[in-house]
CSV table of C-alpha atoms and ligand atoms in Angstrom, one decimal:
chain,number,residue,atom,x,y,z
A,1,MET,CA,0.0,0.0,-0.2
A,2,ALA,CA,1.3,3.4,-0.8
A,3,TYR,CA,1.0,4.2,2.7
A,4,THR,CA,3.4,1.8,4.1
A,5,LEU,CA,4.1,3.2,7.5
A,6,SER,CA,3.0,0.2,10.0
A,7,GLY,CA,3.1,-0.1,13.6
A,8,GLU,CA,0.5,0.4,16.6
A,9,ASP,CA,1.3,4.4,17.0
A,10,VAL,CA,0.8,5.0,13.3
A,11,ILE,CA,-2.3,3.4,12.1
A,12,HIS,CA,-5.4,1.4,12.8
A,13,ARG,CA,-6.1,-1.8,11.3
A,14,VAL,CA,-9.9,-1.2,11.4
A,15,ALA,CA,-12.5,-2.8,9.0
A,16,PRO,CA,-15.3,-0.5,7.6
A,17,SER,CA,-18.4,-0.9,9.6
A,18,PRO,CA,-21.2,-2.3,7.2
A,19,ILE,CA,-24.4,-0.3,6.2
A,20,PRO,CA,-27.8,-1.7,5.6
A,21,ASN,CA,-29.1,-2.6,1.9
A,22,PRO,CA,-26.7,-0.5,0.3
A,23,TYR,CA,-27.4,0.9,-2.9
A,24,TRP,CA,-25.8,3.0,-5.8
A,25,VAL,CA,-26.2,6.7,-5.7
A,26,ALA,CA,-23.7,7.6,-8.0
A,27,PHE,CA,-20.4,6.1,-9.8
A,28,SER,CA,-17.8,7.7,-12.3
A,29,SER,CA,-17.1,5.5,-15.1
A,30,SER,CA,-14.3,7.7,-15.6
A,31,THR,CA,-12.6,6.8,-12.4
A,32,ALA,CA,-13.3,3.2,-12.8
A,33,LYS,CA,-11.3,3.6,-15.8
A,34,LEU,CA,-8.3,4.9,-14.2
A,35,LEU,CA,-8.7,2.0,-11.9
A,36,ASN,CA,-9.2,-0.6,-14.7
A,37,ILE,CA,-12.5,-1.6,-13.4
A,38,PRO,CA,-14.6,-3.5,-16.3
A,39,LEU,CA,-18.2,-1.9,-16.5
A,40,ASN,CA,-21.5,-3.3,-17.8
A,41,ASN,CA,-23.6,-1.4,-20.4
A,42,GLN,CA,-25.2,0.7,-17.3
A,43,GLY,CA,-21.8,1.9,-16.7
A,44,LEU,CA,-21.8,0.1,-12.9
A,45,PRO,CA,-19.0,-2.5,-12.3
A,46,SER,CA,-19.6,-5.8,-14.2
A,47,ASP,CA,-18.4,-7.6,-11.0
A,48,SER,CA,-21.4,-6.7,-8.8
A,49,THR,CA,-19.5,-8.0,-5.5
A,50,TRP,CA,-18.0,-4.1,-5.8
A,51,LEU,CA,-21.5,-2.5,-4.5
A,52,ASP,CA,-20.7,-4.4,-1.0
A,53,VAL,CA,-17.0,-3.6,-1.1
A,54,LEU,CA,-17.8,0.1,-2.0
A,55,ALA,CA,-20.4,0.3,0.8
A,56,GLY,CA,-17.8,-1.0,3.4
A,57,ASN,CA,-19.6,-4.5,3.7
A,58,SER,CA,-17.2,-6.8,2.3
A,59,LEU,CA,-13.4,-6.7,1.9
A,60,GLN,CA,-13.4,-9.0,-1.4
A,61,THR,CA,-14.3,-8.5,-5.0
A,62,ASN,CA,-13.8,-11.1,-7.7
A,63,ASP,CA,-10.4,-9.7,-8.5
A,64,TYR,CA,-9.3,-8.0,-5.3
A,65,ASP,CA,-8.7,-8.5,-1.7
A,66,PHE,CA,-8.5,-5.3,0.5
A,67,LEU,CA,-7.8,-7.7,3.7
A,68,ASP,CA,-5.9,-5.1,5.4
A,69,PRO,CA,-7.9,-1.9,5.7
A,70,ILE,CA,-5.9,0.9,8.0
A,71,ALA,CA,-6.8,4.4,9.5
A,72,THR,CA,-4.3,6.6,9.5
A,73,ALA,CA,-3.3,9.2,12.4
A,74,TYR,CA,-2.6,12.7,11.8
A,75,SER,CA,-2.4,16.0,13.4
A,76,GLY,CA,-3.1,19.7,12.4
A,77,HIS,CA,-4.1,23.5,13.0
A,78,GLN,CA,-7.6,24.3,12.7
A,79,PHE,CA,-8.5,27.6,12.0
A,80,GLY,CA,-5.2,28.7,12.8
A,81,VAL,CA,-5.3,26.9,16.0
A,82,TRP,CA,-3.3,23.5,17.0
A,83,ALA,CA,-5.7,20.9,17.5
A,84,GLY,CA,-3.8,18.2,18.3
A,85,GLN,CA,-4.3,14.7,16.7
A,86,LEU,CA,-7.0,14.3,14.6
A,87,GLY,CA,-6.6,11.3,12.3
A,88,ASP,CA,-9.0,9.2,10.0
A,89,GLY,CA,-12.0,9.6,11.8
A,90,ARG,CA,-14.4,8.4,9.5
A,91,ALA,CA,-12.0,7.5,6.2
A,92,ILE,CA,-10.8,3.7,6.1
A,93,LEU,CA,-8.0,3.1,3.5
A,94,LEU,CA,-8.9,-0.2,1.4
A,95,GLY,CA,-5.9,-0.5,-0.5
A,96,ASP,CA,-4.0,0.1,-3.6
A,97,ILE,CA,-5.4,-0.3,-7.2
A,98,GLN,CA,-3.3,0.7,-10.3
A,99,GLY,CA,-1.2,2.8,-8.0
A,100,GLN,CA,-3.9,4.6,-6.5
A,101,GLU,CA,-5.3,4.5,-3.1
A,102,LEU,CA,-8.8,3.8,-2.6
A,103,GLN,CA,-10.3,5.2,0.6
A,104,LEU,CA,-13.9,4.7,1.9
A,105,LYS,CA,-15.4,7.9,3.6
A,106,GLY,CA,-17.8,7.4,6.2
A,107,ALA,CA,-17.3,4.0,6.7
A,108,GLY,CA,-17.5,3.8,10.6
A,109,ILE,CA,-15.6,4.6,13.8
A,110,THR,CA,-11.9,4.2,13.8
A,111,ARG,CA,-9.7,4.9,16.5
A,112,TYR,CA,-9.4,8.7,15.5
A,113,SER,CA,-13.0,9.2,15.4
A,114,ARG,CA,-13.2,11.1,18.7
A,115,MET,CA,-16.8,12.3,19.4
A,116,GLY,CA,-17.7,11.5,16.1
A,117,ASP,CA,-19.9,8.8,14.5
A,118,GLY,CA,-17.7,7.9,11.9
A,119,ARG,CA,-20.3,8.4,9.1
A,120,ALA,CA,-21.0,10.7,6.3
A,121,VAL,CA,-24.5,12.0,5.6
A,122,LEU,CA,-25.6,11.2,1.7
A,123,ARG,CA,-25.7,15.2,1.1
A,124,SER,CA,-22.1,16.0,1.8
A,125,SER,CA,-21.1,12.9,-0.2
A,126,ILE,CA,-22.8,13.7,-3.2
A,127,ARG,CA,-21.0,17.2,-2.6
A,128,GLU,CA,-17.8,15.3,-2.5
A,129,PHE,CA,-18.6,13.1,-5.3
A,130,LEU,CA,-19.8,15.7,-8.0
A,131,CYS,CA,-17.1,18.2,-6.5
A,132,SER,CA,-14.0,15.8,-6.9
A,133,GLU,CA,-15.2,15.1,-10.6
A,134,ALA,CA,-16.0,18.4,-11.4
A,135,MET,CA,-12.3,19.7,-10.5
A,136,HIS,CA,-10.8,17.0,-12.6
A,137,GLY,CA,-12.7,18.1,-15.2
A,138,LEU,CA,-11.4,21.6,-14.9
A,139,GLY,CA,-8.1,20.1,-14.9
A,140,ILE,CA,-7.2,20.9,-11.4
A,141,PRO,CA,-5.3,18.3,-9.3
A,142,THR,CA,-7.8,16.6,-7.0
A,143,SER,CA,-8.6,13.5,-5.0
A,144,ARG,CA,-11.1,11.6,-7.5
A,145,ALA,CA,-14.2,10.0,-6.5
A,146,LEU,CA,-15.4,6.6,-7.6
A,147,SER,CA,-18.7,6.0,-6.2
A,148,VAL,CA,-21.6,7.1,-3.8
A,149,VAL,CA,-23.1,4.2,-2.0
A,150,GLY,CA,-26.4,5.0,0.2
A,151,SER,CA,-28.2,3.2,2.9
A,152,ASP,CA,-31.1,4.1,5.1
A,153,LEU,CA,-29.1,4.3,7.8
A,154,PRO,CA,-30.2,7.2,10.0
A,155,VAL,CA,-27.5,9.6,10.9
A,156,ARG,CA,-28.1,12.7,13.3
A,157,ARG,CA,-26.8,16.1,12.3
A,158,GLU,CA,-29.0,19.1,13.0
A,159,THR,CA,-31.7,17.3,11.5
A,160,LEU,CA,-32.0,13.2,11.0
A,161,GLU,CA,-30.4,12.3,7.5
A,162,THR,CA,-29.2,9.3,5.9
A,163,ALA,CA,-25.6,7.5,5.5
A,164,ALA,CA,-23.5,7.3,2.4
A,165,VAL,CA,-20.0,6.0,1.9
A,166,CYS,CA,-17.9,7.8,-0.7
A,167,ALA,CA,-15.4,6.1,-2.5
A,168,ARG,CA,-12.5,8.4,-3.1
A,169,VAL,CA,-9.3,7.8,-5.1
A,170,ALA,CA,-5.8,9.4,-4.6
A,171,PRO,CA,-2.0,8.6,-5.4
A,172,SER,CA,-1.7,9.0,-1.7
A,173,PHE,CA,-3.8,10.7,0.7
A,174,ILE,CA,-1.0,11.7,3.0
A,175,ARG,CA,-1.5,15.5,4.3
A,176,VAL,CA,0.6,18.2,5.8
A,177,GLY,CA,-1.1,16.9,9.3
A,178,HIS,CA,0.5,13.6,8.7
A,179,PHE,CA,3.9,15.6,9.1
A,180,GLU,CA,3.0,17.9,12.1
A,181,HIS,CA,1.7,14.5,13.6
A,182,PHE,CA,5.3,13.0,14.1
A,183,ALA,CA,7.1,16.4,14.6
A,184,SER,CA,4.6,17.7,17.4
A,185,THR,CA,5.4,14.1,19.3
A,186,GLN,CA,8.9,14.4,18.4
A,187,ASN,CA,8.9,11.1,16.8
A,188,ILE,CA,11.8,11.9,14.2
A,189,ASP,CA,12.3,8.3,13.1
A,190,ARG,CA,8.3,8.3,11.8
A,191,LEU,CA,8.7,11.7,10.4
A,192,LYS,CA,12.1,10.6,8.4
A,193,GLN,CA,10.0,7.2,7.2
A,194,LEU,CA,7.2,9.5,6.3
A,195,ALA,CA,9.2,12.2,4.4
A,196,ASP,CA,11.4,9.0,2.5
A,197,LEU,CA,7.9,7.4,1.7
A,198,LEU,CA,6.8,10.2,0.1
A,199,ILE,CA,10.1,11.0,-2.0
A,200,ASP,CA,10.2,7.3,-2.9
A,201,GLY,CA,6.8,7.3,-4.1
A,202,HIS,CA,5.7,10.8,-5.4
A,203,TYR,CA,8.7,12.9,-5.3
A,204,PRO,CA,11.9,10.6,-6.9
A,205,GLU,CA,13.8,13.9,-8.2
A,206,SER,CA,14.0,15.1,-4.4
A,207,LYS,CA,16.4,12.2,-3.5
A,208,GLU,CA,19.0,13.4,-6.2
A,209,ALA,CA,18.9,16.7,-4.5
A,210,ASP,CA,21.8,17.9,-2.4
A,211,SER,CA,19.1,18.4,0.6
A,212,PRO,CA,16.3,15.9,-0.3
A,213,TYR,CA,13.9,17.3,2.6
A,214,VAL,CA,14.5,21.0,1.5
A,215,HIS,CA,13.6,19.9,-2.1
A,216,LEU,CA,10.6,17.8,-0.8
A,217,PHE,CA,9.6,20.9,0.8
A,218,LYS,CA,9.8,23.4,-2.2
A,219,SER,CA,8.4,20.6,-4.4
A,220,ILE,CA,5.1,20.2,-2.2
A,221,SER,CA,4.9,24.0,-1.9
A,222,ALA,CA,5.3,24.7,-5.3
A,223,ARG,CA,2.4,22.2,-6.2
A,224,ASN,CA,0.0,24.1,-3.7
A,225,ALA,CA,0.9,27.3,-4.8
A,226,LYS,CA,0.0,26.4,-8.3
A,227,LEU,CA,-2.9,24.4,-7.1
A,228,VAL,CA,-4.4,27.8,-5.0
A,229,ALA,CA,-3.7,29.9,-8.3
A,230,GLN,CA,-5.8,27.3,-9.9
A,231,TRP,CA,-8.8,27.4,-7.6
A,232,GLN,CA,-8.6,31.5,-7.7
A,233,SER,CA,-8.6,31.1,-11.4
A,234,VAL,CA,-12.1,29.1,-11.6
A,235,GLY,CA,-13.7,30.9,-8.4
A,236,PHE,CA,-13.5,28.1,-6.0
A,237,CYS,CA,-13.2,28.4,-2.1
A,238,HIS,CA,-12.5,25.1,-0.5
A,239,GLY,CA,-14.1,26.6,2.8
A,240,VAL,CA,-11.8,24.5,5.4
A,241,LEU,CA,-8.2,25.0,4.7
A,242,ASN,CA,-6.9,23.3,7.9
A,243,SER,CA,-3.1,21.6,7.7
A,244,ASP,CA,-4.9,18.8,8.1
A,245,ASN,CA,-6.9,19.2,4.6
A,246,ILE,CA,-3.7,20.1,2.6
A,247,SER,CA,-2.3,17.5,0.6
A,248,ALA,CA,1.5,16.6,0.5
A,249,LEU,CA,0.9,15.8,-3.5
A,250,GLY,CA,-0.8,19.3,-4.1
A,251,LEU,CA,-4.3,17.8,-4.4
A,252,THR,CA,-7.5,19.4,-3.8
A,253,ILE,CA,-8.8,17.0,-0.9
A,254,ASP,CA,-11.6,17.0,1.7
A,255,TYR,CA,-14.6,18.4,0.0
A,256,GLY,CA,-16.8,20.1,2.6
A,257,PRO,CA,-18.7,23.5,2.8
A,258,PHE,CA,-16.8,24.3,-0.3
A,259,GLY,CA,-18.2,26.6,-2.9
A,260,PHE,CA,-17.6,28.0,-6.3
A,261,LEU,CA,-18.3,31.9,-6.9
A,262,ASP,CA,-21.5,32.8,-8.6
A,263,GLY,CA,-21.5,36.6,-8.3
A,264,PHE,CA,-17.7,37.6,-7.9
A,265,GLN,CA,-17.1,39.0,-4.4
A,266,ILE,CA,-13.4,39.0,-3.4
A,267,ASP,CA,-14.2,38.5,0.0
A,268,HIS,CA,-16.6,35.7,-0.5
A,269,ILE,CA,-17.0,33.4,2.9
A,270,CYS,CA,-18.3,29.8,1.3
A,271,ASN,CA,-18.3,28.3,5.0
A,272,HIS,CA,-20.9,29.4,7.4
A,273,SER,CA,-18.9,28.4,10.6
A,274,ASP,CA,-15.9,30.6,9.3
A,275,GLN,CA,-17.2,33.7,11.1
A,276,GLY,CA,-13.8,35.5,10.7
A,277,GLY,CA,-13.3,34.9,6.9
A,278,ARG,CA,-10.2,33.2,7.5
A,279,TYR,CA,-10.9,31.2,4.6
A,280,ALA,CA,-12.4,33.5,2.4
A,281,TYR,CA,-11.7,33.6,-1.5
A,282,HIS,CA,-9.2,36.2,-1.1
A,283,ARG,CA,-7.4,34.7,1.8
A,284,GLN,CA,-6.9,31.2,0.2
A,285,PRO,CA,-3.4,32.2,-1.1
A,286,GLN,CA,-2.0,33.4,2.2
A,287,ILE,CA,-3.5,30.9,4.0
A,288,MET,CA,-2.0,28.0,2.0
A,289,HIS,CA,1.4,29.8,2.6
A,290,TRP,CA,0.7,29.7,5.9
A,291,ASN,CA,0.2,25.9,5.7
A,292,MET,CA,3.4,25.5,4.1
A,293,ALA,CA,5.0,27.3,6.8
A,294,CYS,CA,3.3,24.6,9.2
A,295,LEU,CA,4.8,22.1,6.8
A,296,ALA,CA,8.5,23.7,7.0
A,297,SER,CA,8.1,23.8,10.7
A,298,ALA,CA,7.2,20.1,10.5
A,299,LEU,CA,10.2,18.9,8.6
A,300,HIS,CA,12.7,21.3,10.4
A,301,PRO,CA,14.2,18.4,12.5
A,302,LEU,CA,14.6,16.7,9.3
A,303,VAL,CA,16.7,19.6,7.7
A,304,SER,CA,18.6,19.8,11.0
A,305,LEU,CA,20.0,16.3,10.9
A,306,ASP,CA,22.5,17.8,8.3
A,307,ASN,CA,22.8,21.2,9.5
A,308,SER,CA,22.6,23.5,12.5
A,309,ASN,CA,19.1,24.8,13.8
A,310,GLU,CA,19.7,28.2,12.7
A,311,GLU,CA,21.1,26.9,9.1
A,312,ALA,CA,17.9,24.6,8.9
A,313,THR,CA,15.6,27.5,9.9
A,314,ALA,CA,17.0,29.8,7.2
A,315,THR,CA,17.4,27.4,4.8
A,316,LEU,CA,13.7,26.5,5.3
A,317,THR,CA,12.6,30.3,5.6
A,318,SER,CA,14.0,31.1,2.4
A,319,ALA,CA,12.0,28.1,0.8
A,320,LEU,CA,9.1,28.9,2.2
A,321,ASP,CA,9.7,32.4,0.4
A,322,GLU,CA,9.5,30.9,-2.9
A,323,PHE,CA,5.8,30.0,-2.2
A,324,ALA,CA,4.5,33.8,-3.0
A,325,VAL,CA,6.9,33.8,-6.2
A,326,VAL,CA,5.4,30.7,-7.6
A,327,TYR,CA,1.9,31.6,-6.8
A,328,ALA,CA,2.2,35.2,-8.3
A,329,GLN,CA,4.0,33.5,-11.6
A,330,ASN,CA,1.0,30.9,-12.0
A,331,TRP,CA,-1.9,33.2,-11.2
A,332,GLN,CA,-0.4,35.7,-13.7
A,333,GLN,CA,-0.1,33.2,-16.1
A,334,ILE,CA,-3.5,31.6,-15.8
A,335,PHE,CA,-5.4,35.2,-15.6
A,336,ARG,CA,-3.4,36.0,-18.8
A,337,LYS,CA,-4.9,33.2,-20.6
A,338,LYS,CA,-8.3,33.9,-19.3
A,339,LEU,CA,-8.0,37.1,-20.9
A,340,GLY,CA,-6.9,35.5,-24.3
A,341,PHE,CA,-3.0,36.9,-23.9
A,342,THR,CA,-0.7,34.5,-25.4
A,343,THR,CA,2.3,37.3,-24.7
A,344,GLU,CA,3.2,39.0,-21.7
A,345,GLN,CA,3.2,42.9,-21.5
A,346,ASP,CA,3.5,45.7,-18.9
A,347,GLY,CA,0.4,46.3,-17.5
A,348,ASP,CA,-1.3,43.0,-17.8
A,349,VAL,CA,-1.4,42.4,-14.0
A,350,LYS,CA,-3.1,45.9,-13.8
A,351,LEU,CA,-5.5,45.3,-16.4
A,352,ILE,CA,-6.4,42.0,-14.4
A,353,GLU,CA,-7.0,43.2,-11.4
A,354,ARG,CA,-9.1,46.2,-12.6
A,355,LEU,CA,-11.3,43.8,-14.0
A,356,LEU,CA,-11.6,42.0,-10.9
A,357,GLN,CA,-12.3,45.2,-9.3
A,358,ALA,CA,-15.0,45.8,-11.4
A,359,MET,CA,-16.7,42.6,-11.0
A,360,HIS,CA,-16.5,42.8,-7.6
A,361,ASP,CA,-18.2,46.1,-7.7
A,362,SER,CA,-21.2,45.1,-9.4
A,363,LYS,CA,-21.1,41.2,-8.5
A,364,VAL,CA,-20.7,40.1,-11.8
A,365,ASP,CA,-21.0,36.2,-12.3
A,366,PHE,CA,-17.4,35.1,-12.1
A,367,THR,CA,-17.5,32.3,-14.5
A,368,ASN,CA,-19.8,33.7,-17.2
A,369,LEU,CA,-18.1,37.0,-17.4
A,370,PHE,CA,-14.8,35.5,-18.0
A,371,ARG,CA,-16.7,33.1,-20.6
A,372,SER,CA,-18.4,35.9,-22.5
A,373,LEU,CA,-14.9,37.9,-22.9
A,374,GLY,CA,-14.1,35.1,-25.1
A,375,GLU,CA,-16.9,36.5,-27.8
A,376,ILE,CA,-15.5,40.0,-28.2
A,377,LYS,CA,-15.0,40.8,-31.6
A,378,ILE,CA,-11.9,43.3,-31.9
A,379,ASN,CA,-13.5,45.3,-34.3
A,380,ALA,CA,-17.0,45.7,-33.2
A,381,PRO,CA,-18.2,48.7,-31.3
A,382,ILE,CA,-18.1,48.6,-27.7
A,383,ASN,CA,-21.6,49.3,-27.4
A,384,SER,CA,-22.2,46.1,-29.0
A,385,ILE,CA,-20.7,43.9,-26.4
A,386,SER,CA,-23.4,42.3,-24.1
A,387,CYS,CA,-21.3,41.7,-20.7
A,388,ARG,CA,-21.2,45.6,-20.5
A,389,ASP,CA,-24.8,45.2,-19.2
A,390,GLU,CA,-23.6,43.4,-16.1
A,391,PHE,CA,-21.9,46.3,-14.7
A,392,ILE,CA,-23.5,48.8,-12.4
A,393,ASP,CA,-20.6,51.4,-13.0
A,394,ARG,CA,-20.7,51.2,-17.0
A,395,ASN,CA,-18.3,54.0,-17.6
A,396,THR,CA,-15.6,52.2,-15.6
A,397,PHE,CA,-16.2,49.1,-17.2
A,398,ASP,CA,-16.3,50.6,-20.6
A,399,GLN,CA,-12.8,52.4,-20.2
A,400,TRP,CA,-11.6,48.8,-19.1
A,401,LEU,CA,-12.9,47.4,-22.4
A,402,GLU,CA,-11.3,50.0,-24.6
A,403,ASP,CA,-7.8,49.2,-22.8
A,404,TYR,CA,-8.8,45.5,-22.9
A,405,ILE,CA,-9.3,45.7,-26.6
A,406,ALA,CA,-6.4,47.5,-27.5
A,407,ARG,CA,-4.3,45.0,-25.4
A,408,LEU,CA,-5.7,42.4,-27.4
A,409,GLY,CA,-4.4,44.3,-30.8
A,410,LEU,CA,-1.0,43.5,-29.5
A,411,GLU,CA,-1.9,39.6,-30.1
A,412,SER,CA,-1.4,38.0,-33.4
A,413,CYS,CA,-4.6,35.8,-32.9
A,414,ASN,CA,-8.0,36.3,-34.7
A,415,ASP,CA,-11.1,36.4,-32.9
A,416,LEU,CA,-12.3,33.0,-33.6
A,417,ALA,CA,-8.7,31.5,-32.6
A,418,ARG,CA,-8.8,33.4,-29.4
A,419,LYS,CA,-12.4,32.6,-28.5
A,420,MET,CA,-11.5,28.7,-28.7
A,421,GLN,CA,-8.3,29.0,-26.7
A,422,MET,CA,-10.3,31.2,-23.9
A,423,ASP,CA,-13.3,28.8,-24.1
A,424,ALA,CA,-10.4,26.3,-23.3
A,425,ILE,CA,-9.4,27.6,-19.9
A,426,ASN,CA,-13.2,29.6,-19.2
A,427,PRO,CA,-15.3,27.1,-18.0
A,428,LYS,CA,-18.9,27.6,-19.1
A,429,PHE,CA,-20.0,24.9,-16.2
A,430,ILE,CA,-18.9,24.7,-12.5
A,431,LEU,CA,-20.7,23.0,-9.5
A,432,ARG,CA,-22.8,25.9,-8.6
A,433,ASN,CA,-24.1,25.3,-5.1
A,434,HIS,CA,-27.6,25.4,-6.1
A,435,LEU,CA,-27.2,22.8,-8.7
A,436,ALA,CA,-25.8,20.5,-6.5
A,437,GLN,CA,-28.6,21.3,-4.0
A,438,ILE,CA,-31.2,20.3,-6.6
A,439,ALA,CA,-29.3,16.9,-7.6
A,440,ILE,CA,-29.3,16.3,-3.6
A,441,GLU,CA,-33.0,16.8,-3.0
A,442,LYS,CA,-33.7,14.3,-5.7
A,443,ALA,CA,-31.3,12.0,-4.4
A,444,GLN,CA,-32.6,12.0,-1.1
A,445,LYS,CA,-36.2,11.0,-2.7
A,446,LYS,CA,-34.1,8.3,-4.6
A,447,ASP,CA,-33.9,9.8,-8.0
A,448,PHE,CA,-30.4,10.0,-8.6
A,449,SER,CA,-30.6,11.1,-12.2
A,450,GLU,CA,-29.6,14.6,-11.8
A,451,ILE,CA,-26.4,13.4,-10.5
A,452,ASN,CA,-25.5,11.7,-13.8
A,453,VAL,CA,-26.4,14.9,-15.6
A,454,LEU,CA,-24.5,17.1,-13.7
A,455,LEU,CA,-21.5,14.3,-14.0
A,456,ARG,CA,-21.7,14.4,-17.6
A,457,ILE,CA,-21.7,18.0,-17.9
A,458,LEU,CA,-19.3,18.9,-15.3
A,459,GLU,CA,-16.8,16.3,-16.6
A,460,ASN,CA,-16.4,18.5,-19.8
A,461,PRO,CA,-16.9,21.8,-18.4
A,462,TYR,CA,-15.2,23.7,-21.2
A,463,ASP,CA,-17.9,22.6,-23.7
A,464,ASP,CA,-21.1,24.0,-24.7
A,465,HIS,CA,-23.6,21.1,-23.8
A,466,ASP,CA,-26.2,23.0,-26.1
A,467,ALA,CA,-29.2,21.2,-24.5
A,468,TYR,CA,-28.1,22.0,-20.7
A,469,GLU,CA,-27.8,25.9,-21.1
A,470,SER,CA,-30.0,26.4,-18.0
A,471,TYR,CA,-27.0,24.5,-15.9
A,472,ALA,CA,-24.7,27.8,-16.8
A,473,ILE,CA,-27.2,30.2,-15.5
A,474,PRO,CA,-26.4,32.0,-12.0
A,475,PRO,CA,-28.9,31.1,-9.3
A,476,SER,CA,-31.8,33.4,-8.8
A,477,PRO,CA,-31.6,35.5,-5.6
A,478,ASP,CA,-33.7,33.1,-3.5
A,479,LEU,CA,-31.3,29.9,-4.6
A,480,ALA,CA,-28.3,31.7,-4.3
A,481,ALA,CA,-29.2,32.8,-0.5
A,482,VAL,CA,-29.6,28.8,0.5
A,483,GLU,CA,-27.0,28.0,3.1
A,484,VAL,CA,-25.1,25.0,2.5
A,485,SER,CA,-24.8,23.4,6.3
A,486,CYS,CA,-21.2,22.8,7.0
A,487,SER,CA,-22.1,19.8,9.1
A,488,SER,CA,-21.6,16.6,7.2
B,501,AMP,P1,-13.2,17.6,8.5
B,501,AMP,O1,-13.3,18.9,9.1
B,501,AMP,O2,-14.0,16.8,7.7
B,501,AMP,O3,-11.5,17.6,7.7
B,501,AMP,O4,-12.5,16.7,9.5
B,501,AMP,C1,-11.7,17.1,11.2
B,501,AMP,C2,-11.5,15.9,11.5
B,501,AMP,O5,-12.9,15.4,12.2
B,501,AMP,C3,-11.1,14.6,11.1
B,501,AMP,O6,-10.1,14.2,11.9
B,501,AMP,C4,-12.0,13.8,10.6
B,501,AMP,O7,-11.9,12.5,10.6
B,501,AMP,C5,-13.1,13.9,11.8
B,501,AMP,N1,-14.6,13.7,11.6
B,501,AMP,C6,-15.3,14.6,11.0
B,501,AMP,N2,-16.5,14.2,10.9
B,501,AMP,C7,-16.5,12.8,11.7
B,501,AMP,C8,-17.5,12.0,12.0
B,501,AMP,N3,-18.8,12.0,11.5
B,501,AMP,N4,-17.1,11.1,12.5
B,501,AMP,C9,-15.8,10.7,13.2
B,501,AMP,N5,-14.5,11.4,12.7
B,501,AMP,C10,-15.3,12.7,12.2
B,502,MG,MG1,-10.4,16.8,6.7
């Protein structure tokens, strides 16, 4: 298994707890393909024993044994405060298939469940499933989702709901919190084993570097810097960027009260429990940087194995500073592309920032505005450009449009070629909260059709999907106001 640390102090060998009468709620044939699982003509596994395995009711399919399932220990900072030991409180790692770890979330109590019931509700499982696959469709690194299996087992949250198990897949689920766990307990042997494991499996280039652990740190930090730039570029807010939810592979993991922006508000908070706005949209880069500081400090004991304490601190501090540079480079590169620029010109960043400010001032729909910029014809009069109508301060936006069109004049692309390039980076479809909510409410009545419709669209979010225009429309004010509960 990819997480090969063994020993009572690190893992809990625990089988999933069964759920009564499991049924398919959602299944991703694309993730199944990644795992090489053959499917029948309904797009479900031909080997029907998978249903019980993905429900947590059995450990064997016809082809695979998952006889050594585990939950792992990790710690972490939650909302900026050291929370001590957390761990897989409801996620159980079944094993590896095709170099991917297969984990069941909501599969019952483990040693790390603390006060929790080890379960996940149908609502949050569908959200995790859809968003994992939507992120993948957007081309943003993420854990994948294979399935959601439902049961009528009651689960108490604010109200009584039902249980579900989401099967998720990633090359590794190692988190910053795993490193913090061993650093906090000063278990340097374990810390080293974990770092070596990650290097062996996922960062082999670090092994060749002068200082492998510094190289490992820089690589993880760079991946996460790029990841946040990608989130910002599609208006994605993670919602709970605690260090235990930050992947050591730079993947988006642990989908909870996430949200994609509808109307652009730079300080949008998607998690209703986040009263201080720590995880607001505009803070995500700095918060990820902060999490990388947690990782740097957890790796410090390893870097000091070959250096003095002071040297280790200085090296890691300067490695940490690279985060801001990598983030800015990626952000600029992506937003240039979103505006159809293939060259770099002075003033591009100012132009992007002016657009975002104007969008914020008028709360313009983030996704649709960028998509509509691709429609602009460079020689058409400004008053024929329809997205002008979205801006309350029309004069300011017109001024921006004039400058933008002048800037486009420095590109060699024609209108059509530019539109095609822009459509390939400005998605038409995102997993808007109200769309997920409609699918969830139907699923709660055992109608799973809407999940499949969303999956089909979101797997290819840059395509037009003519029959599904309504899925690109922002929510009406009453739907936008629906609060997504953070309990899961
Ligand atoms: P999260 O906020 O979902 O990232 O979870 C934070 C910690 O709480 C992790 O250690 C989870 O495993 C644990 N946790 C969350 N919900 C439950 C639950 N229902 N039962 C057991 N542990 C849970
Ligand atoms: Mg988590």
